[in-house]
Amino acid sequence: MAEKNKIVAVVMGSDSDMPVMKACIDKLKDFGIDPVVRIISAHRTPDIAADFADNAAKNGIKVIIAAAGMAAHLAGALAARTTLPIIGVPLCASESPAGIDALLSTVQMPPGVPVASMAIGKAGAINAAVFAVQILALADEKIAAKLADFRKAQRQKVIEKDSAV
Ligand code: RP5
Protein backbone atom coordinates (compact mmCIF):
# COMPACT_ATOMS: atom_id res chain seq x y z
CA MET A 1 0.00 0.00 0.00
CA ALA A 2 1.37 3.46 -0.87
CA GLU A 3 1.85 5.66 2.16
CA LYS A 4 0.67 9.26 2.30
CA ASN A 5 3.23 12.02 1.62
CA LYS A 6 5.48 9.65 -0.28
CA ILE A 7 5.98 10.77 -3.85
CA VAL A 8 8.38 8.17 -5.23
CA ALA A 9 7.82 4.42 -5.32
CA VAL A 10 10.65 1.93 -5.68
CA VAL A 11 9.18 -1.37 -6.79
CA MET A 12 11.24 -4.51 -7.39
CA GLY A 13 10.36 -7.96 -8.61
CA SER A 14 11.94 -9.90 -5.77
CA ASP A 15 13.66 -9.41 -2.45
CA SER A 16 16.73 -10.81 -4.24
CA ASP A 17 16.84 -7.44 -6.06
CA MET A 18 17.19 -5.49 -2.81
CA PRO A 19 21.00 -5.59 -2.47
CA VAL A 20 21.26 -3.61 -5.73
CA MET A 21 18.17 -1.46 -5.26
CA LYS A 22 19.33 -0.36 -1.80
CA ALA A 23 21.67 1.99 -3.69
CA CYS A 24 18.61 3.59 -5.31
CA ILE A 25 16.73 3.91 -2.03
CA ASP A 26 19.80 5.36 -0.29
CA LYS A 27 20.34 7.90 -3.09
CA LEU A 28 16.72 9.06 -2.88
CA LYS A 29 17.14 9.45 0.89
CA ASP A 30 20.26 11.58 0.26
CA PHE A 31 17.89 14.01 -1.48
CA GLY A 32 15.42 13.88 1.43
CA ILE A 33 13.01 11.62 -0.43
CA ASP A 34 11.75 8.65 1.57
CA PRO A 35 10.23 6.32 -1.01
CA VAL A 36 7.48 3.75 -0.81
CA VAL A 37 9.33 0.43 -1.27
CA ARG A 38 7.46 -2.61 -2.56
CA ILE A 39 8.21 -6.14 -3.74
CA ILE A 40 5.78 -6.75 -6.60
CA SER A 41 6.23 -9.21 -9.44
CA ALA A 42 4.72 -8.73 -12.88
CA HIS A 43 4.62 -12.52 -13.23
CA ARG A 44 4.13 -13.88 -9.71
CA THR A 45 1.72 -11.21 -8.42
CA PRO A 46 0.28 -9.63 -11.59
CA ASP A 47 -2.96 -8.69 -9.81
CA ILE A 48 -1.06 -6.73 -7.17
CA ALA A 49 1.08 -5.06 -9.85
CA ALA A 50 -2.08 -3.95 -11.64
CA ASP A 51 -3.69 -2.66 -8.45
CA PHE A 52 -0.52 -0.80 -7.48
CA ALA A 53 -0.26 0.92 -10.88
CA ASP A 54 -3.97 1.71 -11.03
CA ASN A 55 -3.86 3.47 -7.64
CA ALA A 56 -0.36 4.97 -7.60
CA ALA A 57 -1.31 8.46 -8.82
CA LYS A 58 -4.30 8.76 -6.50
CA ASN A 59 -2.04 7.64 -3.63
CA GLY A 60 0.21 10.63 -4.30
CA ILE A 61 3.00 8.87 -6.15
CA LYS A 62 4.61 11.07 -8.83
CA VAL A 63 7.38 8.82 -10.14
CA ILE A 64 7.72 5.03 -10.10
CA ILE A 65 11.07 3.28 -10.24
CA ALA A 66 10.62 -0.36 -11.25
CA ALA A 67 13.48 -2.86 -11.11
CA ALA A 68 13.55 -6.48 -12.14
CA GLY A 69 15.81 -9.14 -13.53
CA MET A 70 15.38 -11.90 -16.12
CA ALA A 71 12.25 -11.31 -18.28
CA ALA A 72 11.92 -7.91 -16.64
CA HIS A 73 8.35 -6.93 -17.47
CA LEU A 74 7.60 -5.10 -14.23
CA ALA A 75 8.34 -1.59 -15.49
CA GLY A 76 6.39 -2.14 -18.70
CA ALA A 77 3.48 -3.79 -16.94
CA LEU A 78 3.17 -0.80 -14.60
CA ALA A 79 3.58 1.65 -17.51
CA ALA A 80 0.69 -0.05 -19.27
CA ARG A 81 -1.66 0.95 -16.45
CA THR A 82 -0.55 4.45 -15.44
CA THR A 83 0.62 7.65 -17.11
CA LEU A 84 3.03 8.37 -14.25
CA PRO A 85 6.65 8.38 -15.43
CA ILE A 86 8.16 4.92 -15.00
CA ILE A 87 11.91 4.56 -14.64
CA GLY A 88 13.05 1.02 -15.31
CA VAL A 89 16.14 -0.58 -13.81
CA PRO A 90 17.22 -3.82 -15.50
CA LEU A 91 18.98 -6.13 -13.06
CA CYS A 92 21.41 -8.98 -13.51
CA ALA A 93 19.74 -11.94 -11.81
CA SER A 94 21.81 -14.95 -10.77
CA GLU A 95 21.17 -16.95 -13.95
CA SER A 96 21.09 -13.95 -16.24
CA PRO A 97 23.25 -13.46 -19.34
CA ALA A 98 24.84 -10.35 -17.79
CA GLY A 99 21.49 -8.56 -17.43
CA ILE A 100 21.00 -8.26 -21.19
CA ASP A 101 17.72 -10.20 -20.85
CA ALA A 102 16.40 -7.64 -18.37
CA LEU A 103 17.77 -4.67 -20.32
CA LEU A 104 15.94 -5.64 -23.49
CA SER A 105 12.77 -6.57 -21.60
CA THR A 106 12.79 -3.16 -19.90
CA VAL A 107 13.82 -0.91 -22.76
CA GLN A 108 11.99 -2.42 -25.73
CA MET A 109 8.59 -0.89 -25.06
CA PRO A 110 6.16 -0.41 -27.92
CA PRO A 111 5.59 3.16 -29.16
CA GLY A 112 3.14 5.02 -26.94
CA VAL A 113 3.95 3.29 -23.64
CA PRO A 114 7.45 4.41 -22.68
CA VAL A 115 9.71 3.26 -19.88
CA ALA A 116 12.81 5.35 -19.18
CA SER A 117 15.34 2.54 -18.92
CA MET A 118 18.51 3.05 -16.93
CA ALA A 119 21.73 1.04 -17.14
CA ILE A 120 21.99 -2.52 -15.82
CA GLY A 121 22.56 -2.97 -12.11
CA LYS A 122 23.85 -0.57 -9.46
CA ALA A 123 24.73 2.29 -11.83
CA GLY A 124 21.18 2.12 -13.15
CA ALA A 125 19.77 1.91 -9.64
CA ILE A 126 21.59 5.09 -8.63
CA ASN A 127 20.70 6.88 -11.85
CA ALA A 128 17.04 5.92 -11.41
CA ALA A 129 17.06 7.83 -8.14
CA VAL A 130 18.83 10.83 -9.68
CA PHE A 131 16.49 10.82 -12.67
CA ALA A 132 13.46 10.73 -10.38
CA VAL A 133 14.95 13.69 -8.51
CA GLN A 134 15.43 15.54 -11.82
CA ILE A 135 11.75 15.02 -12.69
CA LEU A 136 10.60 16.19 -9.27
CA ALA A 137 12.98 19.16 -9.36
CA LEU A 138 10.98 20.67 -12.22
CA ALA A 139 8.21 21.54 -9.77
CA ASP A 140 10.05 21.71 -6.44
CA GLU A 141 12.62 24.42 -5.74
CA LYS A 142 14.05 22.67 -2.65
CA ILE A 143 14.69 19.47 -4.58
CA ALA A 144 16.13 21.54 -7.44
CA ALA A 145 18.57 23.19 -5.02
CA LYS A 146 19.66 19.80 -3.67
CA LEU A 147 20.16 18.59 -7.23
CA ALA A 148 22.35 21.60 -8.03
CA ASP A 149 24.42 20.91 -4.88
CA PHE A 150 24.76 17.26 -5.86
CA ARG A 151 26.11 18.20 -9.29
CA LYS A 152 28.56 20.69 -7.73
CA ALA A 153 29.82 18.09 -5.23
CA GLN A 154 30.18 15.51 -7.98
CA ARG A 155 32.20 17.97 -10.06
CA GLN A 156 34.41 18.81 -7.08
CA LYS A 157 35.18 15.11 -6.45
CA VAL A 158 36.46 14.68 -10.01
CA ILE A 159 38.59 17.83 -9.70
CA GLU A 160 40.11 16.49 -6.47
CA LYS A 161 40.85 13.13 -8.11
CA ASP A 162 42.47 14.97 -11.01
CA SER A 163 44.68 16.94 -8.61
CA ALA A 164 45.66 13.75 -6.77
CA VAL A 165 46.80 11.85 -9.87
C1 RP5 B 1 12.70 -11.32 -11.35
O1 RP5 B 1 13.31 -12.55 -11.32
C2 RP5 B 1 13.16 -10.60 -10.12
O2 RP5 B 1 13.13 -9.22 -10.32
C3 RP5 B 1 14.54 -11.13 -9.88
O3 RP5 B 1 15.54 -10.28 -10.43
C4 RP5 B 1 14.54 -12.45 -10.64
C5 RP5 B 1 14.73 -13.67 -9.76
O4 RP5 B 1 13.80 -13.63 -8.71
P1 RP5 B 1 13.94 -14.62 -7.47
O5 RP5 B 1 13.82 -16.02 -8.03
O6 RP5 B 1 15.29 -14.36 -6.85
O7 RP5 B 1 12.81 -14.26 -6.53
O8 RP5 B 1 11.32 -11.41 -11.40
Coordinates of C-alpha atoms and ligand atoms in Angstrom, one line a residue:
M1 CA 0.0 0.0 0.0
A2 CA 1.4 3.5 -0.9
E3 CA 1.8 5.7 2.2
K4 CA 0.7 9.3 2.3
N5 CA 3.2 12.0 1.6
K6 CA 5.5 9.6 -0.3
I7 CA 6.0 10.8 -3.9
V8 CA 8.4 8.2 -5.2
A9 CA 7.8 4.4 -5.3
V10 CA 10.7 1.9 -5.7
V11 CA 9.2 -1.4 -6.8
M12 CA 11.2 -4.5 -7.4
G13 CA 10.4 -8.0 -8.6
S14 CA 11.9 -9.9 -5.8
D15 CA 13.7 -9.4 -2.5
S16 CA 16.7 -10.8 -4.2
D17 CA 16.8 -7.4 -6.1
M18 CA 17.2 -5.5 -2.8
P19 CA 21.0 -5.6 -2.5
V20 CA 21.3 -3.6 -5.7
M21 CA 18.2 -1.5 -5.3
K22 CA 19.3 -0.4 -1.8
A23 CA 21.7 2.0 -3.7
C24 CA 18.6 3.6 -5.3
I25 CA 16.7 3.9 -2.0
D26 CA 19.8 5.4 -0.3
K27 CA 20.3 7.9 -3.1
L28 CA 16.7 9.1 -2.9
K29 CA 17.1 9.5 0.9
D30 CA 20.3 11.6 0.3
F31 CA 17.9 14.0 -1.5
G32 CA 15.4 13.9 1.4
I33 CA 13.0 11.6 -0.4
D34 CA 11.7 8.6 1.6
P35 CA 10.2 6.3 -1.0
V36 CA 7.5 3.7 -0.8
V37 CA 9.3 0.4 -1.3
R38 CA 7.5 -2.6 -2.6
I39 CA 8.2 -6.1 -3.7
I40 CA 5.8 -6.8 -6.6
S41 CA 6.2 -9.2 -9.4
A42 CA 4.7 -8.7 -12.9
H43 CA 4.6 -12.5 -13.2
R44 CA 4.1 -13.9 -9.7
T45 CA 1.7 -11.2 -8.4
P46 CA 0.3 -9.6 -11.6
D47 CA -3.0 -8.7 -9.8
I48 CA -1.1 -6.7 -7.2
A49 CA 1.1 -5.1 -9.8
A50 CA -2.1 -3.9 -11.6
D51 CA -3.7 -2.7 -8.4
F52 CA -0.5 -0.8 -7.5
A53 CA -0.3 0.9 -10.9
D54 CA -4.0 1.7 -11.0
N55 CA -3.9 3.5 -7.6
A56 CA -0.4 5.0 -7.6
A57 CA -1.3 8.5 -8.8
K58 CA -4.3 8.8 -6.5
N59 CA -2.0 7.6 -3.6
G60 CA 0.2 10.6 -4.3
I61 CA 3.0 8.9 -6.1
K62 CA 4.6 11.1 -8.8
V63 CA 7.4 8.8 -10.1
I64 CA 7.7 5.0 -10.1
I65 CA 11.1 3.3 -10.2
A66 CA 10.6 -0.4 -11.3
A67 CA 13.5 -2.9 -11.1
A68 CA 13.5 -6.5 -12.1
G69 CA 15.8 -9.1 -13.5
M70 CA 15.4 -11.9 -16.1
A71 CA 12.3 -11.3 -18.3
A72 CA 11.9 -7.9 -16.6
H73 CA 8.4 -6.9 -17.5
L74 CA 7.6 -5.1 -14.2
A75 CA 8.3 -1.6 -15.5
G76 CA 6.4 -2.1 -18.7
A77 CA 3.5 -3.8 -16.9
L78 CA 3.2 -0.8 -14.6
A79 CA 3.6 1.7 -17.5
A80 CA 0.7 0.0 -19.3
R81 CA -1.7 0.9 -16.4
T82 CA -0.5 4.4 -15.4
T83 CA 0.6 7.6 -17.1
L84 CA 3.0 8.4 -14.3
P85 CA 6.6 8.4 -15.4
I86 CA 8.2 4.9 -15.0
I87 CA 11.9 4.6 -14.6
G88 CA 13.1 1.0 -15.3
V89 CA 16.1 -0.6 -13.8
P90 CA 17.2 -3.8 -15.5
L91 CA 19.0 -6.1 -13.1
C92 CA 21.4 -9.0 -13.5
A93 CA 19.7 -11.9 -11.8
S94 CA 21.8 -15.0 -10.8
E95 CA 21.2 -16.9 -13.9
S96 CA 21.1 -13.9 -16.2
P97 CA 23.2 -13.5 -19.3
A98 CA 24.8 -10.4 -17.8
G99 CA 21.5 -8.6 -17.4
I100 CA 21.0 -8.3 -21.2
D101 CA 17.7 -10.2 -20.9
A102 CA 16.4 -7.6 -18.4
L103 CA 17.8 -4.7 -20.3
L104 CA 15.9 -5.6 -23.5
S105 CA 12.8 -6.6 -21.6
T106 CA 12.8 -3.2 -19.9
V107 CA 13.8 -0.9 -22.8
Q108 CA 12.0 -2.4 -25.7
M109 CA 8.6 -0.9 -25.1
P110 CA 6.2 -0.4 -27.9
P111 CA 5.6 3.2 -29.2
G112 CA 3.1 5.0 -26.9
V113 CA 4.0 3.3 -23.6
P114 CA 7.5 4.4 -22.7
V115 CA 9.7 3.3 -19.9
A116 CA 12.8 5.3 -19.2
S117 CA 15.3 2.5 -18.9
M118 CA 18.5 3.1 -16.9
A119 CA 21.7 1.0 -17.1
I120 CA 22.0 -2.5 -15.8
G121 CA 22.6 -3.0 -12.1
K122 CA 23.9 -0.6 -9.5
A123 CA 24.7 2.3 -11.8
G124 CA 21.2 2.1 -13.1
A125 CA 19.8 1.9 -9.6
I126 CA 21.6 5.1 -8.6
N127 CA 20.7 6.9 -11.9
A128 CA 17.0 5.9 -11.4
A129 CA 17.1 7.8 -8.1
V130 CA 18.8 10.8 -9.7
F131 CA 16.5 10.8 -12.7
A132 CA 13.5 10.7 -10.4
V133 CA 14.9 13.7 -8.5
Q134 CA 15.4 15.5 -11.8
I135 CA 11.8 15.0 -12.7
L136 CA 10.6 16.2 -9.3
A137 CA 13.0 19.2 -9.4
L138 CA 11.0 20.7 -12.2
A139 CA 8.2 21.5 -9.8
D140 CA 10.0 21.7 -6.4
E141 CA 12.6 24.4 -5.7
K142 CA 14.0 22.7 -2.7
I143 CA 14.7 19.5 -4.6
A144 CA 16.1 21.5 -7.4
A145 CA 18.6 23.2 -5.0
K146 CA 19.7 19.8 -3.7
L147 CA 20.2 18.6 -7.2
A148 CA 22.3 21.6 -8.0
D149 CA 24.4 20.9 -4.9
F150 CA 24.8 17.3 -5.9
R151 CA 26.1 18.2 -9.3
K152 CA 28.6 20.7 -7.7
A153 CA 29.8 18.1 -5.2
Q154 CA 30.2 15.5 -8.0
R155 CA 32.2 18.0 -10.1
Q156 CA 34.4 18.8 -7.1
K157 CA 35.2 15.1 -6.5
V158 CA 36.5 14.7 -10.0
I159 CA 38.6 17.8 -9.7
E160 CA 40.1 16.5 -6.5
K161 CA 40.8 13.1 -8.1
D162 CA 42.5 15.0 -11.0
S163 CA 44.7 16.9 -8.6
A164 CA 45.7 13.8 -6.8
V165 CA 46.8 11.8 -9.9
Ligands
RP5_1 C1 12.7 -11.3 -11.3 O1 13.3 -12.6 -11.3 C2 13.2 -10.6 -10.1 O2 13.1 -9.2 -10.3 C3 14.5 -11.1 -9.9 O3 15.5 -10.3 -10.4 C4 14.5 -12.4 -10.6 C5 14.7 -13.7 -9.8 O4 13.8 -13.6 -8.7 P1 13.9 -14.6 -7.5 O5 13.8 -16.0 -8.0 O6 15.3 -14.4 -6.9 O7 12.8 -14.3 -6.5 O8 11.3 -11.4 -11.4

